[in-house]
C-alpha atoms as an extended CHARMM CRD file, in Angstrom:
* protein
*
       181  EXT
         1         1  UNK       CA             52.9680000000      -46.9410000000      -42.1820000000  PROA      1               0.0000000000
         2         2  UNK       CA             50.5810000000      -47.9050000000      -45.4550000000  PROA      2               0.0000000000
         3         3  UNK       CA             48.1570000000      -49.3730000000      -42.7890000000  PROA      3               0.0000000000
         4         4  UNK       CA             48.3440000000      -45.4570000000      -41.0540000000  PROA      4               0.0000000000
         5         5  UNK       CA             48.2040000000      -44.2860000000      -44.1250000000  PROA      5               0.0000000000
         6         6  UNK       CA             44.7590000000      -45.9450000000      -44.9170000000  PROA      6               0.0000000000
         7         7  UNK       CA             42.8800000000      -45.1570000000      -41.5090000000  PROA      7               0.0000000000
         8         8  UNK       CA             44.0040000000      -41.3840000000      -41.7740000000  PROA      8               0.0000000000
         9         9  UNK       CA             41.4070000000      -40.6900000000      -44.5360000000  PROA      9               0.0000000000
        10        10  UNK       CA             38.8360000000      -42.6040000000      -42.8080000000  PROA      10              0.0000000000
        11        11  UNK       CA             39.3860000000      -41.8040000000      -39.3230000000  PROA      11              0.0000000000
        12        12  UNK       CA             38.6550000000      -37.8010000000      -41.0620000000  PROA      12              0.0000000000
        13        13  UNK       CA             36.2290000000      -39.0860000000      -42.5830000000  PROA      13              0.0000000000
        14        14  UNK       CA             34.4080000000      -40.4220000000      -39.0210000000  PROA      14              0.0000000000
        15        15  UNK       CA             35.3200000000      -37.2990000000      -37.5060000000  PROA      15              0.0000000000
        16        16  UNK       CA             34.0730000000      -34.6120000000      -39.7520000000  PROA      16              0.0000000000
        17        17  UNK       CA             30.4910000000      -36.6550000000      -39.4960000000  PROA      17              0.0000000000
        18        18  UNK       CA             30.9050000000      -36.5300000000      -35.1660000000  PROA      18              0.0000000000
        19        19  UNK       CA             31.1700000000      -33.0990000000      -35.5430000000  PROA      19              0.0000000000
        20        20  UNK       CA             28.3470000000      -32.4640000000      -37.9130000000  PROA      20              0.0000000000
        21        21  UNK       CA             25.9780000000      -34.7130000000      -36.0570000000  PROA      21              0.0000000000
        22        22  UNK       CA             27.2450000000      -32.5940000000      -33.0280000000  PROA      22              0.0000000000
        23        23  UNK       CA             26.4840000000      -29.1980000000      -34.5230000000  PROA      23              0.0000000000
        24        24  UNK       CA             22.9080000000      -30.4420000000      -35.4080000000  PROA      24              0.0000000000
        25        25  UNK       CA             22.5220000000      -31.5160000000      -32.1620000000  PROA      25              0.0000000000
        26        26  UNK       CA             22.7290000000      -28.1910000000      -30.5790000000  PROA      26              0.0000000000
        27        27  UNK       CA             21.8340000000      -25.7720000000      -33.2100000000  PROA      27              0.0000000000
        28        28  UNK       CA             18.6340000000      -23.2260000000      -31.9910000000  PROA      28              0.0000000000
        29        29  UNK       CA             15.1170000000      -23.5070000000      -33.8050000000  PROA      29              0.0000000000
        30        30  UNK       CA             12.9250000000      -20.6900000000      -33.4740000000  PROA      30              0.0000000000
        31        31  UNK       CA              9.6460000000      -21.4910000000      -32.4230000000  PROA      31              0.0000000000
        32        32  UNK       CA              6.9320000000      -21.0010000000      -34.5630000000  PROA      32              0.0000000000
        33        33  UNK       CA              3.6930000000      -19.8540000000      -33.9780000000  PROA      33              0.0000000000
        34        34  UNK       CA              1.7410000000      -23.4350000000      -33.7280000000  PROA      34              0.0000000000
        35        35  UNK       CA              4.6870000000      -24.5960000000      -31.5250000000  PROA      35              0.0000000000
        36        36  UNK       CA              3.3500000000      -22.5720000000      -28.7040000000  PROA      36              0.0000000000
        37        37  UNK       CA              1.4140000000      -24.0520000000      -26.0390000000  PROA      37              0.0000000000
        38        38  UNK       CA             -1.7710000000      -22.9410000000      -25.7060000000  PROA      38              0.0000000000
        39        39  UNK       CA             -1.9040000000      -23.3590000000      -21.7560000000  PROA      39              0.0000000000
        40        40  UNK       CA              0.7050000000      -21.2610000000      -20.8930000000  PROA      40              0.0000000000
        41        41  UNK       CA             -0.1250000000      -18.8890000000      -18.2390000000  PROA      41              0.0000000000
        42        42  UNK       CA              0.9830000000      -15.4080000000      -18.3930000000  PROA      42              0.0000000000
        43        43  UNK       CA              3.0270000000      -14.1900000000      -15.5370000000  PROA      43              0.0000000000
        44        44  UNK       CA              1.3360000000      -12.0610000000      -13.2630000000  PROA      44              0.0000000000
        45        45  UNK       CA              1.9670000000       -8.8130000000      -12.0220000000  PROA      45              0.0000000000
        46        46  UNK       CA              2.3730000000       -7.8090000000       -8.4110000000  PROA      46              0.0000000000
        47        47  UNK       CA              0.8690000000       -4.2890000000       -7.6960000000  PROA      47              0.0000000000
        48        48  UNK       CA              3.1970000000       -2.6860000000       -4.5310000000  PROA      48              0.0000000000
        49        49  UNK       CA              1.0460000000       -2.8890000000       -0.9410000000  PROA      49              0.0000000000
        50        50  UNK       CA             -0.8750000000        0.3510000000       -0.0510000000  PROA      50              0.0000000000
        51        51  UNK       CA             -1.1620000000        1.5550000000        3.4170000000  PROA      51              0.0000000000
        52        52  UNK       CA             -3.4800000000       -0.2240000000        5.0900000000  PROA      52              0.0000000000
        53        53  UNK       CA             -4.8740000000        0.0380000000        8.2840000000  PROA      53              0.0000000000
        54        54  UNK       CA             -7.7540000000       -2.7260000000       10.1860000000  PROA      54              0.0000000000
        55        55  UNK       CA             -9.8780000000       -1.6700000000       12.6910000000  PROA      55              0.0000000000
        56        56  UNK       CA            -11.9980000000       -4.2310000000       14.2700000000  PROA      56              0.0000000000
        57        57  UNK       CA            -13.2760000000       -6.4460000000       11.1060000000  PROA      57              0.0000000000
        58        58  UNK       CA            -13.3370000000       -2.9740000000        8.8390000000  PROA      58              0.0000000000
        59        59  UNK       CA            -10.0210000000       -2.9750000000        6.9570000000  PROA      59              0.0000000000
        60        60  UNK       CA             -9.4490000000        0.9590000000        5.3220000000  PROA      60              0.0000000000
        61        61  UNK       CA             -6.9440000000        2.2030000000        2.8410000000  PROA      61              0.0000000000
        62        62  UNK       CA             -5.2140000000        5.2500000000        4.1880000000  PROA      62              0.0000000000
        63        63  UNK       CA             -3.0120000000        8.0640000000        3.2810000000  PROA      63              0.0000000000
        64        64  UNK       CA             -0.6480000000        8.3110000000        6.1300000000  PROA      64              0.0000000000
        65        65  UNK       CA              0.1570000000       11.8980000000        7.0570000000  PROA      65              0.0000000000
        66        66  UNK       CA              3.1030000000       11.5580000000        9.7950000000  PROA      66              0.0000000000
        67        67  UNK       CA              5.2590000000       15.0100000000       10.0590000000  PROA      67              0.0000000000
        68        68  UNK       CA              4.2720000000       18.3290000000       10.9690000000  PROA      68              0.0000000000
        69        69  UNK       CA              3.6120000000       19.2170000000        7.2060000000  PROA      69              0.0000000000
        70        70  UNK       CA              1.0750000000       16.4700000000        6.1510000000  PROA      70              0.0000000000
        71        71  UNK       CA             -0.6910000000       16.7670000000        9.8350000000  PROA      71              0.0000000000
        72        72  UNK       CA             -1.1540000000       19.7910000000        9.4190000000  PROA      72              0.0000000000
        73        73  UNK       CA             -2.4880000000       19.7730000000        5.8970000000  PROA      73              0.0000000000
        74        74  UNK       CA             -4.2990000000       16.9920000000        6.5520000000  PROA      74              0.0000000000
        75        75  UNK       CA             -7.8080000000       16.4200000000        4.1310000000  PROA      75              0.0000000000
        76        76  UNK       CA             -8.3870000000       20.0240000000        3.7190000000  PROA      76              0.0000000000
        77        77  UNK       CA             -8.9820000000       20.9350000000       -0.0420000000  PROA      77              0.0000000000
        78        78  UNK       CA             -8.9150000000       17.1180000000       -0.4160000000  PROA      78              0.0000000000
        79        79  UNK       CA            -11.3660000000       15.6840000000       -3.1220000000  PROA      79              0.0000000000
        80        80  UNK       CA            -14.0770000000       13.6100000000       -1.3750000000  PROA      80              0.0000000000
        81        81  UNK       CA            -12.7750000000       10.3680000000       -0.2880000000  PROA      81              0.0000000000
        82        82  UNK       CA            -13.6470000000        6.6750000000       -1.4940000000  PROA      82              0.0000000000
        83        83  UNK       CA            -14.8710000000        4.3450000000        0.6010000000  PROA      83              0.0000000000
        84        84  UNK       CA            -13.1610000000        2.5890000000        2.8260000000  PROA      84              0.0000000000
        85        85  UNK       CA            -10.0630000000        4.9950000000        2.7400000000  PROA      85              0.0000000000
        86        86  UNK       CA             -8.8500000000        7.5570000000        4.6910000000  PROA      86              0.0000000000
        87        87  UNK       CA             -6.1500000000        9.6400000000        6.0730000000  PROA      87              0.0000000000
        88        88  UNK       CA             -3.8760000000        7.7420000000        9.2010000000  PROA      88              0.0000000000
        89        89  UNK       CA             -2.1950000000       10.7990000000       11.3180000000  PROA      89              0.0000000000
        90        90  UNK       CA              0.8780000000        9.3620000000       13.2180000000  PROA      90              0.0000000000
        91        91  UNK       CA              1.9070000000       11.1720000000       15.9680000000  PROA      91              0.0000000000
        92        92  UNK       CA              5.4500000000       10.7000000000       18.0230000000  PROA      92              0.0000000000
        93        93  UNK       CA              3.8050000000       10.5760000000       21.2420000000  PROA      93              0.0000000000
        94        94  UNK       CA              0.4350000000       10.4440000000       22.5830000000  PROA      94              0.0000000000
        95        95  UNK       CA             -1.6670000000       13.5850000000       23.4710000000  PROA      95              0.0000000000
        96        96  UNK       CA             -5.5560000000       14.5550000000       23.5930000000  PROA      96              0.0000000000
        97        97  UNK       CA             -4.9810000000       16.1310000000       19.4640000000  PROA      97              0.0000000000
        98        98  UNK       CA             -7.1820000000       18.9240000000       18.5220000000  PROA      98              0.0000000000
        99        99  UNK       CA             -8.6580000000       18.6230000000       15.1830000000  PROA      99              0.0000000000
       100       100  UNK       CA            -10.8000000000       21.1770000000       12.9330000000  PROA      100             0.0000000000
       101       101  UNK       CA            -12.6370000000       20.9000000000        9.7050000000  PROA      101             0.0000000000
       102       102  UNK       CA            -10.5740000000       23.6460000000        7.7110000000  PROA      102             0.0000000000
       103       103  UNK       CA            -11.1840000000       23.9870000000        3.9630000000  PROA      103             0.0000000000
       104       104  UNK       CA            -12.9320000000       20.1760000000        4.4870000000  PROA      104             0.0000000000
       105       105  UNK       CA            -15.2490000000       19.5990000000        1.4630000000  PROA      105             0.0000000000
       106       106  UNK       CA            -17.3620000000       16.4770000000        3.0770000000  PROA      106             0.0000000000
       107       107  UNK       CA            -18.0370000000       14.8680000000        6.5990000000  PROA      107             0.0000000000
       108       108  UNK       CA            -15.8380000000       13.3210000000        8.3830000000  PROA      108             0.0000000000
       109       109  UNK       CA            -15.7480000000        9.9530000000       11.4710000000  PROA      109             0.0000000000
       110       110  UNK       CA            -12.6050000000       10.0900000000       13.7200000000  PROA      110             0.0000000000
       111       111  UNK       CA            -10.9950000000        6.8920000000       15.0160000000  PROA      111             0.0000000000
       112       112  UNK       CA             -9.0500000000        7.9780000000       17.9960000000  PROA      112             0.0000000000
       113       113  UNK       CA             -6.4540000000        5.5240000000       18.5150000000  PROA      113             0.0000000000
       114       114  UNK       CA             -3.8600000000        4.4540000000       21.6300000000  PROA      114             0.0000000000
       115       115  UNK       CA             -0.5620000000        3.4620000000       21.5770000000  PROA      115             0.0000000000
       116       116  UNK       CA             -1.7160000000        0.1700000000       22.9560000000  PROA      116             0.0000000000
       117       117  UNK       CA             -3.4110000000       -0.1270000000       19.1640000000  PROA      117             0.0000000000
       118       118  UNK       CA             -6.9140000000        0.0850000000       20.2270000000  PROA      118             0.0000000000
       119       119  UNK       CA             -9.9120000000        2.4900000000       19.7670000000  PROA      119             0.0000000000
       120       120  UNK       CA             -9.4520000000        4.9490000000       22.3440000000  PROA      120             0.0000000000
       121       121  UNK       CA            -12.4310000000        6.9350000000       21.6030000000  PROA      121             0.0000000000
       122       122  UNK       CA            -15.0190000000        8.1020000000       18.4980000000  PROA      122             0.0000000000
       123       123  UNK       CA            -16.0290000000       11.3310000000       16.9360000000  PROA      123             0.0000000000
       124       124  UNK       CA            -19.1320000000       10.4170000000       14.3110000000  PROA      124             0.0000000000
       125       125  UNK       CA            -20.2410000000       12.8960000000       11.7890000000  PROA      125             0.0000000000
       126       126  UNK       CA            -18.3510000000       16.0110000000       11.7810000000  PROA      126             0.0000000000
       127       127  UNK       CA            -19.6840000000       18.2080000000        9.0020000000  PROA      127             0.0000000000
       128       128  UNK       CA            -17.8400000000       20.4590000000        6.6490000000  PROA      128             0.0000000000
       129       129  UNK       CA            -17.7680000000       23.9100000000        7.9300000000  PROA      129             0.0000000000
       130       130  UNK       CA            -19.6400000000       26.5940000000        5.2650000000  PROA      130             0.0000000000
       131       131  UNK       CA            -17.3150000000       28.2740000000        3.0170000000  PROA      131             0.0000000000
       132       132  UNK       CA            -17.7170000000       31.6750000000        4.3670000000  PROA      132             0.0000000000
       133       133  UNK       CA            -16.9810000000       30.1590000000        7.8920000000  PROA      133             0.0000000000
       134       134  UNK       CA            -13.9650000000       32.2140000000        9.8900000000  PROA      134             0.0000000000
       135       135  UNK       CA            -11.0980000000       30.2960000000       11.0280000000  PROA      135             0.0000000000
       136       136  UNK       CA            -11.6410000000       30.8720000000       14.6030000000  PROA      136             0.0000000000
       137       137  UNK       CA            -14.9870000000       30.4640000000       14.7250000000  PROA      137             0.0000000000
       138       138  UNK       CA            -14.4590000000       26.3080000000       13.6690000000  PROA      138             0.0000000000
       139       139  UNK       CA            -15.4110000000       24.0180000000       16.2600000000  PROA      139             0.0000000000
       140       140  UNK       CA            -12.2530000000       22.0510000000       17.5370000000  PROA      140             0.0000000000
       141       141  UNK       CA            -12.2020000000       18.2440000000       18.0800000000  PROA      141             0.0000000000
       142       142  UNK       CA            -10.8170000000       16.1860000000       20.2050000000  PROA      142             0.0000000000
       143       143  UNK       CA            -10.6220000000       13.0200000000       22.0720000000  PROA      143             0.0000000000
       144       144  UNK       CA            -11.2680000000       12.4240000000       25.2600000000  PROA      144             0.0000000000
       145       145  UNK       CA             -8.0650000000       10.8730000000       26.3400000000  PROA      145             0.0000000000
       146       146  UNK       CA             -4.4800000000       10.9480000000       24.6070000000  PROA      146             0.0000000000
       147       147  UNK       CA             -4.4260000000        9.1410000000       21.5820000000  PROA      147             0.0000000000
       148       148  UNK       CA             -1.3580000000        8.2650000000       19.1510000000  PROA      148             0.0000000000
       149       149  UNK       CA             -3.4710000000        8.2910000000       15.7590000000  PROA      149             0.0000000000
       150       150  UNK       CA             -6.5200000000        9.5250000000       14.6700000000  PROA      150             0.0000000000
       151       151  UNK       CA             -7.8010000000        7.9450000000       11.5180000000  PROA      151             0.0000000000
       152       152  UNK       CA            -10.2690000000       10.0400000000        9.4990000000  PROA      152             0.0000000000
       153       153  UNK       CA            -12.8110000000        8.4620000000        7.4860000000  PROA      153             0.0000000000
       154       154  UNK       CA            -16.3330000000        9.2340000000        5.7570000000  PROA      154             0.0000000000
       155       155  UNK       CA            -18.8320000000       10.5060000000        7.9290000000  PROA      155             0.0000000000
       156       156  UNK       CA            -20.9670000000        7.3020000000        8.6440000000  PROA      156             0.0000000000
       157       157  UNK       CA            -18.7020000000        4.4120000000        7.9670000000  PROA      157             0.0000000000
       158       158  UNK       CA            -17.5420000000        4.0160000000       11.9500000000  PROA      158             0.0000000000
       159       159  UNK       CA            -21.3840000000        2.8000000000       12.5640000000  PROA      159             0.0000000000
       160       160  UNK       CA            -21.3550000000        1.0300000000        9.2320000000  PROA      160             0.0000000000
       161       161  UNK       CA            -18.6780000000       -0.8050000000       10.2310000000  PROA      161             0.0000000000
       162       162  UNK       CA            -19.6120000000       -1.2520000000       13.7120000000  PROA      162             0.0000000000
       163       163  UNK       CA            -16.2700000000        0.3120000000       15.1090000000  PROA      163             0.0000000000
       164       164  UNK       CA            -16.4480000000        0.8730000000       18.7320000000  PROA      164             0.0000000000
       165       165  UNK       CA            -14.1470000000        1.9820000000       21.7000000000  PROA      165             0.0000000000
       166       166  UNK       CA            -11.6260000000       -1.4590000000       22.7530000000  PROA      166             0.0000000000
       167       167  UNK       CA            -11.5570000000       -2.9950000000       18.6050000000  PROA      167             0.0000000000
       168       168  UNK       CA             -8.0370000000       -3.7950000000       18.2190000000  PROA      168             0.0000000000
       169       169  UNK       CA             -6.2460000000       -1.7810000000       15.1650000000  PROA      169             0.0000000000
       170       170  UNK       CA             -3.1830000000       -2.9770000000       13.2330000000  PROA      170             0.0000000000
       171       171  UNK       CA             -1.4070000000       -1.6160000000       10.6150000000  PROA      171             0.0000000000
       172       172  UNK       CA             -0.5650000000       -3.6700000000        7.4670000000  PROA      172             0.0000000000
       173       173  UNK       CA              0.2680000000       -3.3980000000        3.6640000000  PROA      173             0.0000000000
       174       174  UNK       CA              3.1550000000       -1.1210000000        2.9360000000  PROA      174             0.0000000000
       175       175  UNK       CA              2.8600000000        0.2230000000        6.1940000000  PROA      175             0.0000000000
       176       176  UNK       CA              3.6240000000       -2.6430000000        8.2390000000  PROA      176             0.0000000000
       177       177  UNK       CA              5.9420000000       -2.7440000000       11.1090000000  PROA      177             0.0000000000
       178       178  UNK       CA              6.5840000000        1.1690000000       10.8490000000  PROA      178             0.0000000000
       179       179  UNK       CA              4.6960000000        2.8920000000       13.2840000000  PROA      179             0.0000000000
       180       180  UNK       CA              3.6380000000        0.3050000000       15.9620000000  PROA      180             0.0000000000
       181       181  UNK       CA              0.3630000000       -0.7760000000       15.9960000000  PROA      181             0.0000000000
């Protein structure tokens, strides 16, 4: 019992230094500012896809405009457009469309497209009707077998990106997978 007696204040002794050597161990130190790396790399942001659609080797940035609404609205009173973007119009079915310029503020190209997701046919520089033009009196567009979509673009950018009648089209970006091409 002396002997227990003797260890009991040392064995304390050894265990109130574990424990301190234990809670130094672990505590938190806040870095400061010369304990940063300097080759960290920031993380980088992901911007959502856009609607994209590829025609040939031409690859455009659309607006897609697929029910009765946004069809119908379409590009009229729309700014002028950017290039390389456009409007997509998705259709449920395929049909020979009839398209006018009204309330259009710049030339357009149509890409008539198939459901097999190919260029069906071309339209090249339609112009903007004049202001004072009547409603009935706009010529109507077409193409000249059914399409599914018809992409509208600038006026000049089918030739300047060499987009002829068989390119292959596909849909990608945000866009991908939902309307079958």
């Amino acid at each position: 019992m002396r002997l227990a007696r003797k260890i009991w204040p040392g064995l304390w002794v050894v265990l109130l230094l574990a424990l301190a050597c234990s809670a130094s161990a672990t505590q938190v130190v806040a870095p400061t500012a010369t304990s940063i790396p300097t080759n960290t790399v920031a993380p980088t942001s992901t911007t959502p896809p856009v609607p994209l659609i590829r025609v040939g080797d031409a690859t455009f940035t659309v607006e897609v405009a697929d029910t009765s609404e946004t069809r119908s609205k379409g590009l009229s009173g729309h700014p002028p457009l950017a290039a390389n973007t456009g409007m997509l119009f998705v259709f449920d079915s395929e049909s020979r469309f009839v398209f006018w310029m009204r309330e259009m503020q710049f030339p357009l190209d149509f890409v008539w497209i198939g459901s097999d997701c190919s260029v069906a046919d071309v339209t090249e520089d339609v112009p903007e009707p004049p202001p004072d033009a009547n409603l009935s009196d706009l010529p109507r567009y077409q193409p000249a077998v059914p399409v599914r979509y018809v992409l509208e673009i600038n006026a000049g950018e089918i030739k300047a990106a060499g987009i002829s009648k068989g390119d292959p089209v596909g849909f990608a970006g945000s866009i991908t997978g939902l309307y079958g091409c």
